[in-house]
Amino acid sequence: MKHFIALRDYSQQELQLILEQAFLLKSQQKQKTRHRLLEGKTLAMIFEKSSTRTRVSFETGIFQLGGVGLFLSSQDLQMGRGEPIKDTAVVLSRYVDGIMIRTFAHETVEELAMHSSVPVINGLSDLLHPCQIMADVMTMMEHSPKPINEIEVAYVGDGNNVANSLVYGAASLGYHVRIATPPGYEIPERIAEHARQIATSTNARITFTHDPAEAVQGCDFVYTDTWASMGQEEEKQQRLDDFRGFTVDEKLMSLGSPDCKFLHCLPAYRDMEVSADVCDGPRSIIYDQAENRLHAQKAIMAYLMT
């Protein structure tokens, strides 16, 4: 049995298999053909963080595959009142066929998986966001004529869970990524080093800089995320000061390739991390990206739960 906690846990071939399934499921949905691959299966969905895309995409996805999703907020669970994560994991494993969790501490995901006898999916933690990156890779493949191992993506902004997983995705799948963060907001060195080690088998190029222009030069996609994630609201003013010069605007986008596209995992704060004219302009593919959460996660659930 496998969990889906970090992209680093999967080989290039495994991730490619999941992506192929995601494209197949998307195509079948467009043709109004649905395969009930998870007929009678139940997914427990634990939310310690509020959500729009994660909840709707997982709940819709499990339904379209023939199963049932159970929304469990931390306020509804005994886990929110201090019950050990082990007890929650063991008991839920006896009720359901899979568990998805969207939480703060990455250690919560790892402990849940340690004690669960059914697959656990990391819907988001403060360290990693692997489901998002699978949707991102789908979107880049749809919007680029290049094979995945030739795609170049620049990430401009906070070295957060999205950046961490984008780096792991590059290492495992072979696309090239350049990460531009302000000083003090780099991704953890242990993740950077681990990704470099994995990348030796896929020939991915992973580079880091403090200069957004250097990262974006000639790239196929420019990606950013909010500067202050949930739980970081008290740091917002400091971050606004520290991230000055890191807004993705038309001037920065013009440094990419002629067909350069814009990515954002949403929610987006226009005229902060991205200018409104870029976010809502012709280069933006953020809604395709958001839709692909549904298809990518259906493929992940099917891979783990069948």
Coordinates of C-alpha atoms in Angstrom, one line a residue:
M1 CA 0.0 0.0 0.0
K2 CA 1.3 3.5 -0.9
H3 CA 0.4 6.9 0.4
F4 CA 0.6 10.2 -1.6
I5 CA 2.5 12.5 0.8
A6 CA 5.4 13.8 -1.3
L7 CA 6.3 13.5 -5.0
R8 CA 9.8 12.4 -3.9
D9 CA 8.3 9.1 -2.9
Y10 CA 7.3 8.3 -6.5
S11 CA 9.4 7.2 -9.4
Q12 CA 9.3 9.0 -12.7
Q13 CA 7.4 6.1 -14.2
E14 CA 4.8 6.0 -11.4
L15 CA 4.1 9.8 -11.8
Q16 CA 3.8 9.4 -15.5
L17 CA 1.3 6.6 -15.1
I18 CA -0.8 8.8 -12.8
L19 CA -0.7 11.7 -15.3
E20 CA -1.7 9.4 -18.2
Q21 CA -4.7 8.3 -16.1
A22 CA -5.5 11.9 -15.4
F23 CA -5.6 12.8 -19.0
L24 CA -7.7 9.8 -19.8
L25 CA -10.2 10.6 -17.1
K26 CA -10.4 14.2 -18.3
S27 CA -11.0 13.2 -21.9
Q28 CA -13.7 10.7 -20.8
Q29 CA -15.4 13.4 -18.7
K30 CA -15.5 15.8 -21.7
Q31 CA -17.1 13.0 -23.7
K32 CA -19.6 12.4 -20.9
T33 CA -18.1 8.9 -20.3
R34 CA -17.4 8.0 -16.7
H35 CA -15.7 5.0 -15.3
R36 CA -16.8 4.2 -11.8
L37 CA -13.4 3.0 -10.7
L38 CA -14.1 3.5 -7.0
E39 CA -17.6 2.1 -6.9
G40 CA -18.6 1.7 -3.2
K41 CA -15.4 3.3 -1.9
T42 CA -15.3 5.9 0.8
L43 CA -12.8 8.8 1.2
A44 CA -12.5 10.6 4.6
M45 CA -11.5 14.2 4.0
I46 CA -10.0 15.9 7.0
F47 CA -9.8 19.7 6.9
E48 CA -7.8 21.6 9.5
K49 CA -7.5 24.4 6.9
S50 CA -10.5 25.9 5.1
S51 CA -10.6 25.2 1.4
T52 CA -12.4 25.9 -1.9
R53 CA -10.6 23.9 -4.6
T54 CA -9.3 21.1 -2.5
R55 CA -12.7 20.3 -1.0
V56 CA -14.8 20.6 -4.1
S57 CA -12.3 18.8 -6.4
F58 CA -11.9 15.8 -4.0
E59 CA -15.6 15.6 -3.2
T60 CA -16.6 15.8 -6.8
G61 CA -13.8 13.5 -7.9
I62 CA -14.7 10.6 -5.6
F63 CA -18.4 11.0 -6.5
Q64 CA -17.6 10.9 -10.3
L65 CA -15.5 7.7 -9.7
G66 CA -18.5 6.0 -8.0
G67 CA -17.5 6.6 -4.4
V68 CA -18.4 8.8 -1.5
G69 CA -16.5 11.7 0.2
L70 CA -17.0 12.5 3.9
F71 CA -16.1 16.1 4.8
L72 CA -14.6 16.1 8.3
S73 CA -13.6 19.5 9.7
S74 CA -11.2 19.7 12.7
Q75 CA -14.1 21.2 14.7
D76 CA -16.1 18.1 14.1
L77 CA -13.4 15.5 14.9
Q78 CA -12.2 14.4 18.3
M79 CA -8.7 15.1 16.8
G80 CA -9.5 18.7 17.2
R81 CA -10.1 18.2 20.9
G82 CA -6.8 16.5 21.5
E83 CA -7.4 12.9 20.5
P84 CA -4.1 11.3 19.4
I85 CA -3.6 11.3 15.7
K86 CA -2.8 7.5 16.0
D87 CA -6.3 6.8 17.3
T88 CA -8.0 8.8 14.5
A89 CA -5.9 7.0 11.9
V90 CA -6.6 3.5 13.2
V91 CA -10.3 4.0 13.6
L92 CA -10.9 5.8 10.3
S93 CA -8.9 3.0 8.6
R94 CA -11.6 0.6 9.8
Y95 CA -14.4 2.7 8.3
V96 CA -13.1 4.1 5.0
D97 CA -10.9 3.1 2.0
G98 CA -8.8 6.3 1.9
I99 CA -8.0 9.4 3.8
M100 CA -7.2 12.9 2.5
I101 CA -6.0 15.6 4.9
R102 CA -5.4 19.3 4.5
T103 CA -3.6 20.6 7.5
F104 CA -0.9 22.9 8.9
A105 CA 1.9 20.7 10.3
H106 CA 3.4 18.2 7.8
E107 CA 4.2 16.0 10.8
T108 CA 0.4 15.5 11.1
V109 CA 0.2 14.0 7.7
E110 CA 3.2 11.7 8.3
E111 CA 1.9 10.5 11.6
L112 CA -1.6 9.9 10.2
A113 CA 0.0 7.8 7.4
M114 CA 2.2 5.9 9.9
H115 CA -0.8 4.5 11.7
S116 CA -3.3 4.2 8.8
S117 CA -3.9 0.9 7.1
V118 CA -5.5 2.7 4.1
P119 CA -3.9 5.2 1.7
V120 CA -3.4 8.7 3.0
I121 CA -3.3 11.7 0.5
N122 CA -1.6 14.9 1.4
G123 CA -4.2 17.5 0.3
L124 CA -1.8 20.3 1.6
S125 CA 0.6 20.8 4.5
D126 CA 2.8 23.7 5.5
L127 CA 5.7 21.9 3.8
L128 CA 4.3 20.2 0.7
H129 CA 1.4 20.5 -1.8
P130 CA 1.9 17.5 -4.1
C131 CA -1.6 17.3 -5.5
Q132 CA -1.3 20.9 -6.7
I133 CA 1.9 20.1 -8.6
M134 CA 0.3 17.1 -10.4
A135 CA -2.4 19.5 -11.7
D136 CA 0.2 22.1 -12.6
V137 CA 2.2 19.5 -14.6
M138 CA -0.9 18.5 -16.5
T139 CA -1.6 22.1 -17.3
M140 CA 2.0 22.8 -18.5
M141 CA 1.8 19.6 -20.7
E142 CA -1.5 20.8 -22.2
H143 CA -0.1 24.3 -23.0
S144 CA 3.4 23.5 -24.3
P145 CA 4.4 21.7 -27.5
K146 CA 7.6 20.6 -25.7
P147 CA 8.0 17.3 -24.0
I148 CA 8.0 17.5 -20.3
N149 CA 11.8 17.2 -20.0
E150 CA 12.2 20.4 -22.0
I151 CA 9.7 22.6 -20.2
E152 CA 11.2 25.4 -18.2
V153 CA 9.2 27.0 -15.4
A154 CA 10.2 29.9 -13.2
Y155 CA 8.7 30.3 -9.8
V156 CA 8.8 33.8 -8.3
G157 CA 7.9 34.5 -4.7
D158 CA 7.8 32.7 -1.3
G159 CA 9.8 29.4 -0.9
N160 CA 6.6 27.8 0.5
N161 CA 4.9 24.4 0.2
V162 CA 4.1 25.0 -3.5
A163 CA 7.7 25.9 -4.3
N164 CA 9.0 22.8 -2.4
S165 CA 6.7 20.5 -4.3
L166 CA 7.4 22.2 -7.6
V167 CA 11.1 21.4 -7.0
Y168 CA 10.4 17.8 -6.1
G169 CA 8.2 17.5 -9.2
A170 CA 11.0 18.8 -11.4
A171 CA 13.5 16.3 -9.9
S172 CA 11.1 13.4 -10.4
L173 CA 9.6 14.2 -13.8
G174 CA 12.5 16.0 -15.4
Y175 CA 11.2 19.5 -16.2
H176 CA 13.5 22.4 -15.4
V177 CA 12.7 24.9 -12.6
R178 CA 14.2 28.1 -11.5
I179 CA 13.2 29.4 -8.1
A180 CA 13.5 33.1 -7.3
T181 CA 12.8 34.2 -3.7
P182 CA 13.8 37.2 -1.6
P183 CA 16.7 36.6 0.8
G184 CA 15.5 34.7 3.9
Y185 CA 12.5 33.1 2.0
E186 CA 14.4 30.3 0.3
I187 CA 13.1 26.7 0.3
P188 CA 14.7 24.5 3.0
E189 CA 18.2 23.5 2.0
R190 CA 17.4 19.8 2.8
I191 CA 14.7 19.8 0.2
A192 CA 16.9 21.5 -2.4
E193 CA 19.7 19.0 -1.8
H194 CA 17.4 16.0 -1.8
A195 CA 15.8 17.2 -5.1
R196 CA 19.2 17.7 -6.7
Q197 CA 20.0 14.1 -5.8
I198 CA 16.8 12.8 -7.4
A199 CA 17.4 15.0 -10.4
T200 CA 20.5 13.1 -11.3
S201 CA 18.3 10.3 -12.7
T202 CA 16.0 12.6 -14.7
N203 CA 18.5 15.3 -15.8
A204 CA 16.3 18.0 -14.4
R205 CA 17.9 21.4 -13.9
I206 CA 17.1 23.1 -10.6
T207 CA 18.4 26.5 -9.9
F208 CA 17.9 29.1 -7.2
T209 CA 18.3 32.9 -7.3
H210 CA 17.2 36.1 -5.6
D211 CA 16.6 37.8 -9.0
P212 CA 13.1 37.3 -10.5
A213 CA 14.4 38.6 -13.9
E214 CA 17.1 36.0 -14.0
A215 CA 14.6 33.2 -13.2
V216 CA 12.1 34.3 -15.8
Q217 CA 14.5 34.9 -18.7
G218 CA 13.4 32.7 -21.6
C219 CA 11.1 30.4 -19.6
D220 CA 7.9 28.8 -20.8
F221 CA 5.8 29.4 -17.6
V222 CA 5.9 31.9 -14.8
Y223 CA 4.4 30.6 -11.5
T224 CA 3.7 32.5 -8.3
D225 CA 1.7 32.1 -5.1
T226 CA 0.4 34.3 -2.3
W227 CA 3.1 35.9 -0.2
A228 CA 1.3 35.3 3.1
S229 CA -0.3 31.9 3.3
M230 CA -3.0 30.8 5.8
G231 CA -1.5 31.1 9.3
Q232 CA 0.9 33.9 8.3
E233 CA -1.4 36.8 8.5
E234 CA 0.5 38.5 11.3
E235 CA 3.6 38.6 9.0
K236 CA 1.7 40.2 6.1
Q237 CA 3.1 43.7 6.4
Q238 CA 6.7 42.5 6.8
R239 CA 6.3 40.2 3.8
L240 CA 4.9 43.0 1.7
D241 CA 8.1 45.0 2.4
D242 CA 10.4 42.0 1.9
F243 CA 8.7 40.9 -1.4
R244 CA 8.9 44.4 -3.0
G245 CA 10.1 43.8 -6.6
F246 CA 8.7 40.3 -6.8
T247 CA 5.3 41.1 -8.3
V248 CA 4.7 39.2 -11.6
D249 CA 3.7 42.0 -14.0
E250 CA 3.8 42.5 -17.7
K251 CA 7.4 43.7 -17.6
L252 CA 8.5 40.5 -15.9
M253 CA 6.4 38.3 -18.2
S254 CA 8.0 39.9 -21.2
L255 CA 11.3 38.4 -20.3
G256 CA 9.9 34.9 -20.8
S257 CA 9.5 33.1 -24.1
P258 CA 7.1 34.6 -26.7
D259 CA 4.5 32.1 -25.7
C260 CA 5.2 32.3 -21.9
K261 CA 2.1 31.5 -19.8
F262 CA 1.2 32.5 -16.2
L263 CA 0.4 30.0 -13.4
H264 CA -1.1 30.6 -9.9
C265 CA -2.5 27.9 -7.6
L266 CA -5.1 30.4 -6.2
P267 CA -6.4 32.2 -4.3
A268 CA -4.6 35.1 -6.0
Y269 CA -4.3 38.6 -4.6
R270 CA -4.2 40.9 -7.6
D271 CA -1.6 43.7 -7.6
M272 CA 0.3 42.0 -4.8
E273 CA 2.1 38.9 -6.0
V274 CA 0.7 39.3 -9.5
S275 CA -0.6 42.3 -11.4
A276 CA -4.3 42.2 -12.4
D277 CA -3.5 42.6 -16.1
V278 CA -1.3 39.4 -16.0
C279 CA -3.6 37.4 -13.7
D280 CA -6.7 38.2 -15.9
G281 CA -4.8 38.6 -19.2
P282 CA -4.4 36.3 -22.2
R283 CA -1.2 34.7 -20.9
S284 CA -3.0 33.4 -17.7
I285 CA -4.1 29.8 -17.6
I286 CA -5.0 29.7 -13.9
Y287 CA -8.5 28.4 -14.4
D288 CA -7.3 25.5 -16.6
Q289 CA -4.8 24.8 -13.7
A290 CA -7.6 24.9 -11.1
E291 CA -9.8 22.5 -13.2
N292 CA -7.0 20.0 -13.5
R293 CA -7.0 19.6 -9.7
L294 CA -10.1 17.5 -10.3
H295 CA -8.6 15.3 -12.9
A296 CA -5.2 14.8 -11.3
Q297 CA -6.7 14.0 -7.9
K298 CA -9.2 11.5 -9.5
A299 CA -6.2 9.7 -11.0
I300 CA -4.3 9.8 -7.7
M301 CA -7.3 8.3 -5.8
A302 CA -7.8 5.6 -8.5
Y303 CA -4.1 4.7 -8.4
L304 CA -4.1 4.4 -4.6
M305 CA -7.6 3.0 -3.9
T306 CA -8.2 0.4 -6.6

